[in-house]
Coordinates of C-alpha atoms in Angstrom, one line a residue:
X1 CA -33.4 -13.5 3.5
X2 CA -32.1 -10.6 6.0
X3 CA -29.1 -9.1 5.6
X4 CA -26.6 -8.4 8.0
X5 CA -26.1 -6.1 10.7
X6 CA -23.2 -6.2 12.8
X7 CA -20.8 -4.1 12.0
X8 CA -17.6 -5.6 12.2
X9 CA -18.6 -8.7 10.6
X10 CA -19.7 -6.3 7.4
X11 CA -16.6 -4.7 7.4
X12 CA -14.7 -8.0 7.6
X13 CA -16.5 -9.6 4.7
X14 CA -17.6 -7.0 2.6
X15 CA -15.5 -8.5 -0.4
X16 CA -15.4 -5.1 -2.6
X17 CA -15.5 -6.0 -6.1
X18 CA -15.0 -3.2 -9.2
X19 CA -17.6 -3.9 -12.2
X20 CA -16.6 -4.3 -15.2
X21 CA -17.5 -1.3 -17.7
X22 CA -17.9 3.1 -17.0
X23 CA -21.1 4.6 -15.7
X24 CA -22.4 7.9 -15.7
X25 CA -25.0 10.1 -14.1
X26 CA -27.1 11.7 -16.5
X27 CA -30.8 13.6 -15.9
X28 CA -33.5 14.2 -17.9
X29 CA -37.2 15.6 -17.3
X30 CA -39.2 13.7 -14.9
X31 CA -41.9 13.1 -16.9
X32 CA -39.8 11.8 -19.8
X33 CA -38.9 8.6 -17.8
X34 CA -40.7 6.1 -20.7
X35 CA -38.5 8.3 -23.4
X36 CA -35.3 6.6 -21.6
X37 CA -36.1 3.6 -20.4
X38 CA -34.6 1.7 -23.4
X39 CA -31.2 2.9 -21.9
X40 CA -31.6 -0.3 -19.3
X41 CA -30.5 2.3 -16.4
X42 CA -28.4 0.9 -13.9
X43 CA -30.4 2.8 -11.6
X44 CA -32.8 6.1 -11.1
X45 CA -33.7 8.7 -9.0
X46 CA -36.8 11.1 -9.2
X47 CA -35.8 14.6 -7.6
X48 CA -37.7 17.9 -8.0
X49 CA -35.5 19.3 -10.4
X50 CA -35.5 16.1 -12.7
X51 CA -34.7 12.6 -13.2
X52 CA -31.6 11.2 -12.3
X53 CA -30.4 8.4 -14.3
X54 CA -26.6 5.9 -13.9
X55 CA -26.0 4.6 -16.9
X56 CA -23.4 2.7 -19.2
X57 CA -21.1 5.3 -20.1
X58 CA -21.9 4.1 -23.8
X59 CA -25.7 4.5 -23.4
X60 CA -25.3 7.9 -22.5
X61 CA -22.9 9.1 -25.4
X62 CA -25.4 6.8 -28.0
X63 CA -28.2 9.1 -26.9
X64 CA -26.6 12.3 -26.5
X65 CA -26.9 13.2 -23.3
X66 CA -24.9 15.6 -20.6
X67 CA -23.5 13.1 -18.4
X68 CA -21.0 13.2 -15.3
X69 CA -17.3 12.6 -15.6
X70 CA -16.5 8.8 -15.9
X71 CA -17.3 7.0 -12.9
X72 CA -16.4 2.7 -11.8
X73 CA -18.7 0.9 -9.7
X74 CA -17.8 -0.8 -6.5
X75 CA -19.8 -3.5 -5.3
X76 CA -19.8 -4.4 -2.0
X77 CA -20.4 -8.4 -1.9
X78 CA -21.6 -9.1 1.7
X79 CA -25.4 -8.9 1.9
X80 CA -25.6 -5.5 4.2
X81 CA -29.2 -5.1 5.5
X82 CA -30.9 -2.0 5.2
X83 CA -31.3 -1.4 8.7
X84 CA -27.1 -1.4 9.2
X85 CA -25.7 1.4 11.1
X86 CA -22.1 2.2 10.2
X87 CA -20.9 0.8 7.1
X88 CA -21.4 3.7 4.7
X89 CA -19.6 5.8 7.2
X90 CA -16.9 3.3 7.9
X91 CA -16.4 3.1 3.9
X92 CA -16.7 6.8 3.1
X93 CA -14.4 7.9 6.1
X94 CA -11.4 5.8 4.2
X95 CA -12.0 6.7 0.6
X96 CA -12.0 10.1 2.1
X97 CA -8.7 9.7 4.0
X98 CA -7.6 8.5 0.4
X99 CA -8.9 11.5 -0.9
X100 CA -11.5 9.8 -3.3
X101 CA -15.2 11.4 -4.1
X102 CA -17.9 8.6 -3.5
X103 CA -21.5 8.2 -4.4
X104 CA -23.3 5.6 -2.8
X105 CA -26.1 3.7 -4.1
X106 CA -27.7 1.3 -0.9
X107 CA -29.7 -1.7 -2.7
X108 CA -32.0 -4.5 -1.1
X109 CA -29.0 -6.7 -1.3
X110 CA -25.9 -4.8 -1.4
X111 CA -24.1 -1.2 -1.5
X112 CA -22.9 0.5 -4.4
X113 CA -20.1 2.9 -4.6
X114 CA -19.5 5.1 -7.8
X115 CA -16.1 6.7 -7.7
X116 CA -14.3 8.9 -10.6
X117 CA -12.8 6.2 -13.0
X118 CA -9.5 7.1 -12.8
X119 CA -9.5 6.6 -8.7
X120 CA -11.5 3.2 -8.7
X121 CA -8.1 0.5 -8.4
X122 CA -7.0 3.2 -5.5
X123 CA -10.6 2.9 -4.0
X124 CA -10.6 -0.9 -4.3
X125 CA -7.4 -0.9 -2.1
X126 CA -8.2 1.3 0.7
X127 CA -11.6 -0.6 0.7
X128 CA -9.6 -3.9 1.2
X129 CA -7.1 -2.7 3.5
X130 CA -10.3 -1.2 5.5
X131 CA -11.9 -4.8 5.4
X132 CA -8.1 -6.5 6.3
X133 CA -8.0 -3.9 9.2
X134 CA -11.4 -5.4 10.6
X135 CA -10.5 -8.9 10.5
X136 CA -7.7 -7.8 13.0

């Protein structure tokens, strides 16, 4: 199954929904990955410097590891393909003019935006209001 591409119709039904729960971003040596595993992360990232790790908020304080600040997770429902042009810019451009930090995950299926905790209900919103705007 393909995802979408057209622009407008993404924006129109992307359907933002927050997940339930806090996440964090943690790292931890790159050739510990096994060690950390049992964590169930949400997702992971190998960089030069280490590996990157979003977890449960929870799973990261149980093991005792450095984390970010608090972050929500905003899924974006509508099944955005891969090879879309637009929609990350389109969402960051209004959590930016709502002055809200975003870190975007792209999966096979769906985007992901992480957003500090305490901004998440007024991320949801401009989100919406973005997705009313392009059903206009």
């Amino acid at each position: 199954m393909t995802g979408i591409t057209d622009l407008s119709v993404l924006l129109a039904t992307m359907e933002p929904e927050l997940v339930e729960g806090e996440f964090v971003y943690c790292t931890v040596p790159a050739s510990r990955l096994e060690d950390h595993l049992h964590l169930r992360p949400l997702g992971l990232f190998r960089e030069a410097e280490g590996l990157t790790l979003i977890l449960p908020r929870d799973a990261a304080n149980r093991a005792g590891l450095q984390a970010s600040a608090p972050l929500r997770q905003i899924t974006l429902k509508v099944h955005s393909s891969l090879e879309a042009v637009g929609l990350t810019a389109a969402f960051s451009r209004a959590l930016t003019e709502a002055g809200i930090s975003a870190n975007v995950v792209a999966a096979y299926y769906h985007d992901h935006i992480f957003v500090p905790a305490t901004d998440a209900e007024r991320a949801i919103e401009a989100l919406r209001q973005l997705s009313a705007a392009s059903r206009s």
